[in-house]
Amino acid sequence: MTVISPSLDDERLFTSRQAGGRFLYKIYFLVFLTGIVSLLYYRVTNIAYDHPVLWFLITLAEFWFGVTWFLQQGFRWAPTYHVEYPERLAESNLPPIDVLVCTADPDREPPSIVANTLLSLMSYDYDVNKLSYYISDDGGSQLTFHAVYLASIFAKSWLPFCKKYNVEPRSPKVYFSTSSTSSPSGQSFRQEYDKIKAKFEKMQERIEKAGQIRNVPIETRNEHKGFKEWDTKVDPRDHASIIEVLLRGNGVDKDDEGNPMPSLVYVSREKRPTSHHRFKAGALNALVQPSVGIDK
């Protein structure tokens, strides 16, 4: 009996193949290059002294055309095509991914938009045990933390809904504001759709209400210990670091259907007037330490 083992090509995650017709293109290249050099040689050896300005402009244009054409040949000399096979990568071999989200000002970047962006990223089709989300709030705003907290609650309903029905787009604000033709039909889907939409609208209403009064209602503050960080006024330019774990991965926190949730961490780095904060670069650097130190 003959045993056929898989070939190396069957195990590769991608293949690279060179395009055909390269020999003909090299002939074209030599002919074209000869034409350009001959034309420039003709211009240099036949200077139009009667019209020097016109001769100079024409020669300069033809020279620049030759330079740009020559520089483009690096992309055309040996074209290569790559074909990826992501289905060959076992789920157990998927690398862990840290997703970093940055915001700084709840007025310029409304908390509702931050929440929708976060929910869209959290519904990414990937192994949730290998996904971790870190949001950097450079302004240290309780309105942003409030929106992220509410998003972490709604995500427990939104993520299984996206996975179950493969909805697109996965930003809830966009999804519920458009009539998607790709959505499945049926009474069970419609009932669940209405239920999830009602939860989303309630979340949006709570975020907008907090933004209008510029404060978080006391009943919401009592739901999570992280709001105690704002028991005293937090100056966006002068405050201690704030790190709050809203969701823990590896099956510690689960969604409404009992599936594990990805990690979600809120970070507002320490800022002092005496130290330069380096803007977004500093915010991203500040996320490195939590992403390494927090147990996922």
Short mmCIF file of C-alpha atoms in Angstrom, two decimals:
data_model
loop_
_atom_site.label_atom_id
_atom_site.label_comp_id
_atom_site.label_asym_id
_atom_site.label_seq_id
_atom_site.Cartn_x
_atom_site.Cartn_y
_atom_site.Cartn_z
CA MET A 1 0.00 0.00 0.00
CA THR A 2 1.31 3.44 -0.93
CA VAL A 3 1.07 6.21 1.63
CA ILE A 4 0.88 9.70 0.15
CA SER A 5 2.18 12.35 2.51
CA PRO A 6 1.17 15.98 2.05
CA SER A 7 3.59 18.00 -0.02
CA LEU A 8 5.33 21.09 1.26
CA ASP A 9 3.02 23.29 -0.84
CA ASP A 10 0.02 21.83 0.99
CA GLU A 11 1.42 22.98 4.34
CA ARG A 12 2.56 26.49 3.45
CA LEU A 13 0.53 29.46 4.63
CA PHE A 14 1.30 31.34 1.42
CA THR A 15 2.98 30.79 -1.93
CA SER A 16 4.89 33.23 -4.11
CA ARG A 17 4.96 32.89 -7.87
CA GLN A 18 6.66 35.06 -10.46
CA ALA A 19 4.56 36.37 -13.31
CA GLY A 20 5.15 35.15 -16.84
CA GLY A 21 6.32 37.21 -19.80
CA ARG A 22 9.34 38.64 -18.00
CA PHE A 23 11.69 37.95 -20.93
CA LEU A 24 9.47 39.91 -23.31
CA TYR A 25 9.27 42.77 -20.83
CA LYS A 26 13.07 42.92 -20.59
CA ILE A 27 13.27 43.23 -24.39
CA TYR A 28 10.73 46.07 -24.21
CA PHE A 29 12.79 47.68 -21.43
CA LEU A 30 15.99 47.64 -23.49
CA VAL A 31 14.23 49.06 -26.57
CA PHE A 32 12.54 51.81 -24.57
CA LEU A 33 15.75 52.66 -22.69
CA THR A 34 17.64 52.89 -25.97
CA GLY A 35 15.00 55.30 -27.30
CA ILE A 36 15.20 57.56 -24.25
CA VAL A 37 19.00 57.66 -24.25
CA SER A 38 19.05 58.36 -28.00
CA LEU A 39 16.55 61.18 -27.62
CA LEU A 40 18.51 62.80 -24.81
CA TYR A 41 21.73 62.42 -26.79
CA TYR A 42 20.08 64.14 -29.74
CA ARG A 43 18.91 67.03 -27.54
CA VAL A 44 22.37 67.55 -26.04
CA THR A 45 24.20 67.42 -29.38
CA ASN A 46 21.67 69.62 -31.19
CA ILE A 47 21.18 72.67 -29.04
CA ALA A 48 18.65 75.13 -30.44
CA TYR A 49 20.54 78.39 -29.95
CA ASP A 50 17.73 80.35 -31.61
CA HIS A 51 15.27 79.27 -28.90
CA PRO A 52 17.36 78.35 -25.84
CA VAL A 53 14.52 78.62 -23.31
CA LEU A 54 12.21 76.38 -25.33
CA TRP A 55 15.04 73.89 -25.92
CA PHE A 56 15.87 73.81 -22.20
CA LEU A 57 12.26 73.21 -21.14
CA ILE A 58 11.75 70.42 -23.68
CA THR A 59 15.03 68.75 -22.71
CA LEU A 60 14.21 69.04 -19.00
CA ALA A 61 10.75 67.51 -19.53
CA GLU A 62 12.15 64.60 -21.54
CA PHE A 63 14.91 64.04 -18.98
CA TRP A 64 12.39 63.99 -16.11
CA PHE A 65 10.17 61.60 -18.05
CA GLY A 66 13.16 59.27 -18.48
CA VAL A 67 14.02 59.42 -14.76
CA THR A 68 10.47 58.67 -13.59
CA TRP A 69 10.08 55.85 -16.13
CA PHE A 70 13.37 54.28 -15.01
CA LEU A 71 12.41 54.45 -11.32
CA GLN A 72 9.13 52.64 -12.05
CA GLN A 73 10.92 49.65 -13.52
CA GLY A 74 11.82 48.36 -10.07
CA PHE A 75 8.16 47.39 -9.62
CA ARG A 76 7.82 45.87 -13.08
CA TRP A 77 11.12 44.08 -13.61
CA ALA A 78 10.17 40.89 -11.75
CA PRO A 79 6.49 41.02 -10.67
CA THR A 80 5.59 38.46 -8.02
CA TYR A 81 2.16 37.27 -6.89
CA HIS A 82 1.43 36.01 -3.39
CA VAL A 83 -1.46 33.68 -2.53
CA GLU A 84 -2.40 33.28 1.15
CA TYR A 85 -4.06 30.23 2.71
CA PRO A 86 -5.30 31.33 6.15
CA GLU A 87 -7.49 28.22 6.40
CA ARG A 88 -4.31 26.13 6.76
CA LEU A 89 -3.41 27.84 10.02
CA ALA A 90 -4.77 25.87 12.95
CA GLU A 91 -6.71 27.92 15.49
CA SER A 92 -4.37 26.70 18.22
CA ASN A 93 -1.46 28.30 16.35
CA LEU A 94 -3.06 31.73 16.06
CA PRO A 95 -0.86 34.35 17.73
CA PRO A 96 -2.25 36.44 20.59
CA ILE A 97 -3.17 39.98 19.56
CA ASP A 98 -3.27 43.16 21.62
CA VAL A 99 -5.56 45.82 20.14
CA LEU A 100 -4.75 49.38 21.23
CA VAL A 101 -7.38 52.12 21.06
CA CYS A 102 -6.45 55.74 21.76
CA THR A 103 -8.65 58.68 22.72
CA ALA A 104 -7.88 61.95 24.45
CA ASP A 105 -10.80 64.38 24.54
CA PRO A 106 -14.47 63.45 25.10
CA ASP A 107 -15.53 66.65 23.34
CA ARG A 108 -13.57 66.05 20.14
CA GLU A 109 -14.00 62.27 20.29
CA PRO A 110 -17.48 61.66 21.72
CA PRO A 111 -17.67 58.70 24.13
CA SER A 112 -20.46 57.12 22.05
CA ILE A 113 -18.11 56.91 19.06
CA VAL A 114 -15.39 55.43 21.27
CA ALA A 115 -17.84 52.80 22.53
CA ASN A 116 -18.97 51.87 19.01
CA THR A 117 -15.39 51.66 17.78
CA LEU A 118 -14.52 49.38 20.67
CA LEU A 119 -17.54 47.14 20.08
CA SER A 120 -16.69 46.87 16.40
CA LEU A 121 -13.15 45.75 17.25
CA MET A 122 -14.27 43.35 19.97
CA SER A 123 -16.52 41.49 17.54
CA TYR A 124 -13.51 40.63 15.36
CA ASP A 125 -13.70 37.05 14.04
CA TYR A 126 -10.79 35.62 16.02
CA ASP A 127 -10.12 33.37 18.99
CA VAL A 128 -11.34 35.49 21.91
CA ASN A 129 -8.91 33.77 24.28
CA LYS A 130 -6.10 35.38 22.27
CA LEU A 131 -7.61 38.86 21.99
CA SER A 132 -6.92 41.67 24.44
CA TYR A 133 -8.13 45.25 24.13
CA TYR A 134 -6.46 48.22 25.77
CA ILE A 135 -8.01 51.66 25.55
CA SER A 136 -5.83 54.65 26.34
CA ASP A 137 -7.76 57.66 27.60
CA ASP A 138 -5.20 60.45 27.64
CA GLY A 139 -7.73 62.88 29.05
CA GLY A 140 -8.58 60.74 32.07
CA SER A 141 -12.28 61.45 31.56
CA GLN A 142 -14.91 59.65 33.59
CA LEU A 143 -17.28 60.14 30.63
CA THR A 144 -15.00 58.01 28.46
CA PHE A 145 -14.60 55.39 31.20
CA HIS A 146 -18.37 55.39 31.60
CA ALA A 147 -18.84 54.71 27.88
CA VAL A 148 -16.22 51.94 27.90
CA TYR A 149 -17.84 50.37 30.95
CA LEU A 150 -21.28 50.36 29.30
CA ALA A 151 -19.72 48.96 26.12
CA SER A 152 -18.21 46.09 28.12
CA ILE A 153 -21.70 45.22 29.39
CA PHE A 154 -23.37 45.47 25.98
CA ALA A 155 -20.55 43.43 24.42
CA LYS A 156 -21.79 40.37 26.33
CA SER A 157 -24.91 40.49 24.14
CA TRP A 158 -23.41 41.97 20.97
CA LEU A 159 -20.53 39.51 20.49
CA PRO A 160 -22.62 36.31 20.52
CA PHE A 161 -25.21 38.01 18.29
CA CYS A 162 -22.52 38.86 15.72
CA LYS A 163 -21.07 35.36 15.86
CA LYS A 164 -24.43 33.63 15.64
CA TYR A 165 -25.75 35.57 12.64
CA ASN A 166 -22.45 36.75 11.11
CA VAL A 167 -23.75 40.31 10.91
CA GLU A 168 -22.02 43.01 8.90
CA PRO A 169 -21.04 45.75 9.57
CA ARG A 170 -20.11 45.01 13.17
CA SER A 171 -20.30 48.52 14.50
CA PRO A 172 -23.70 48.46 16.26
CA LYS A 173 -24.43 52.11 15.46
CA VAL A 174 -23.91 51.53 11.74
CA TYR A 175 -25.63 48.15 11.76
CA PHE A 176 -28.81 49.32 13.46
CA SER A 177 -29.00 52.55 11.44
CA THR A 178 -29.00 50.75 8.08
CA SER A 179 -31.20 48.02 6.67
CA SER A 180 -28.73 45.23 5.93
CA THR A 181 -29.81 42.95 3.09
CA SER A 182 -27.43 40.25 4.29
CA SER A 183 -29.23 39.77 7.60
CA PRO A 184 -31.08 36.47 7.97
CA SER A 185 -34.85 36.38 8.04
CA GLY A 186 -37.12 34.62 10.47
CA GLN A 187 -39.09 35.36 13.60
CA SER A 188 -36.37 34.18 16.00
CA PHE A 189 -33.81 36.50 14.41
CA ARG A 190 -36.22 39.44 14.44
CA GLN A 191 -36.99 38.93 18.12
CA GLU A 192 -33.31 38.78 19.02
CA TYR A 193 -32.57 41.72 16.72
CA ASP A 194 -35.18 43.88 18.48
CA LYS A 195 -33.86 42.80 21.88
CA ILE A 196 -30.24 43.66 21.05
CA LYS A 197 -31.26 46.94 19.41
CA ALA A 198 -33.20 47.96 22.53
CA LYS A 199 -30.13 47.27 24.68
CA PHE A 200 -27.96 49.29 22.31
CA GLU A 201 -30.33 52.26 22.30
CA LYS A 202 -30.44 52.18 26.09
CA MET A 203 -26.64 52.18 26.21
CA GLN A 204 -26.50 55.12 23.79
CA GLU A 205 -29.07 57.01 25.83
CA ARG A 206 -27.11 56.53 29.05
CA ILE A 207 -23.87 57.69 27.39
CA GLU A 208 -25.52 60.78 25.89
CA LYS A 209 -27.27 61.65 29.15
CA ALA A 210 -23.97 61.53 31.04
CA GLY A 211 -22.44 63.76 28.38
CA GLN A 212 -25.21 66.32 28.72
CA ILE A 213 -24.90 66.65 32.49
CA ARG A 214 -21.07 66.25 32.31
CA ASN A 215 -21.23 63.65 35.07
CA VAL A 216 -22.00 59.98 35.66
CA PRO A 217 -25.25 59.20 37.51
CA ILE A 218 -24.77 57.92 41.05
CA GLU A 219 -26.55 54.63 40.31
CA THR A 220 -24.04 53.89 37.56
CA ARG A 221 -21.07 54.90 39.72
CA ASN A 222 -22.12 52.29 42.27
CA GLU A 223 -21.98 49.53 39.66
CA HIS A 224 -18.18 49.50 39.30
CA LYS A 225 -15.37 50.33 41.71
CA GLY A 226 -13.43 52.06 38.93
CA PHE A 227 -15.59 55.18 39.23
CA LYS A 228 -14.01 55.85 42.64
CA GLU A 229 -10.99 57.18 40.76
CA TRP A 230 -13.12 60.24 39.98
CA ASP A 231 -14.39 60.83 43.51
CA THR A 232 -11.97 63.73 43.44
CA LYS A 233 -11.53 65.97 40.41
CA VAL A 234 -9.13 64.60 37.80
CA ASP A 235 -7.20 67.22 35.84
CA PRO A 236 -6.56 66.01 32.26
CA ARG A 237 -3.03 67.47 32.47
CA ASP A 238 -2.21 66.52 36.06
CA HIS A 239 -3.38 63.21 37.50
CA ALA A 240 -2.17 59.83 38.70
CA SER A 241 -2.34 56.73 36.53
CA ILE A 242 -5.65 54.87 36.29
CA ILE A 243 -5.84 51.21 35.27
CA GLU A 244 -9.12 49.32 35.41
CA VAL A 245 -9.75 45.78 34.14
CA LEU A 246 -13.31 45.71 32.82
CA LEU A 247 -13.24 42.23 31.27
CA ARG A 248 -10.92 39.31 31.96
CA GLY A 249 -10.14 36.77 29.28
CA ASN A 250 -9.33 33.07 29.48
CA GLY A 251 -12.91 32.22 30.40
CA VAL A 252 -13.05 34.33 33.58
CA ASP A 253 -15.76 36.61 32.16
CA LYS A 254 -18.39 35.13 29.85
CA ASP A 255 -21.03 36.52 27.51
CA ASP A 256 -24.77 35.96 27.76
CA GLU A 257 -24.46 32.54 26.13
CA GLY A 258 -21.62 31.31 28.32
CA ASN A 259 -18.79 31.91 25.85
CA PRO A 260 -15.50 33.44 27.03
CA MET A 261 -14.95 37.15 26.57
CA PRO A 262 -11.75 38.89 25.45
CA SER A 263 -9.76 41.01 27.89
CA LEU A 264 -10.63 44.70 28.12
CA VAL A 265 -8.48 47.16 30.07
CA TYR A 266 -8.94 50.90 30.53
CA VAL A 267 -5.71 52.88 30.95
CA SER A 268 -5.16 56.56 31.66
CA ARG A 269 -1.45 57.21 32.14
CA GLU A 270 -0.01 59.51 34.76
CA LYS A 271 0.45 63.09 33.55
CA ARG A 272 2.27 65.92 35.27
CA PRO A 273 2.87 69.51 34.09
CA THR A 274 6.59 69.07 34.77
CA SER A 275 6.97 66.11 32.38
CA HIS A 276 6.43 66.10 28.63
CA HIS A 277 3.77 63.53 27.78
CA ARG A 278 4.81 62.98 24.11
CA PHE A 279 1.20 63.02 22.91
CA LYS A 280 -0.02 59.80 21.23
CA ALA A 281 3.46 58.24 21.16
CA GLY A 282 3.58 58.50 24.93
CA ALA A 283 0.06 57.09 25.23
CA LEU A 284 0.99 54.04 23.15
CA ASN A 285 4.16 53.51 25.16
CA ALA A 286 2.11 53.62 28.35
CA LEU A 287 -0.03 50.73 27.08
CA VAL A 288 2.95 48.42 26.69
CA GLN A 289 3.44 47.78 30.40
CA PRO A 290 -0.21 46.82 31.16
CA SER A 291 -0.35 44.58 28.09
CA VAL A 292 2.69 42.69 29.38
CA GLY A 293 1.93 42.65 33.08
CA ILE A 294 -1.81 41.96 33.25
CA ASP A 295 -2.74 38.29 33.36
CA LYS A 296 -4.89 37.54 30.34
#
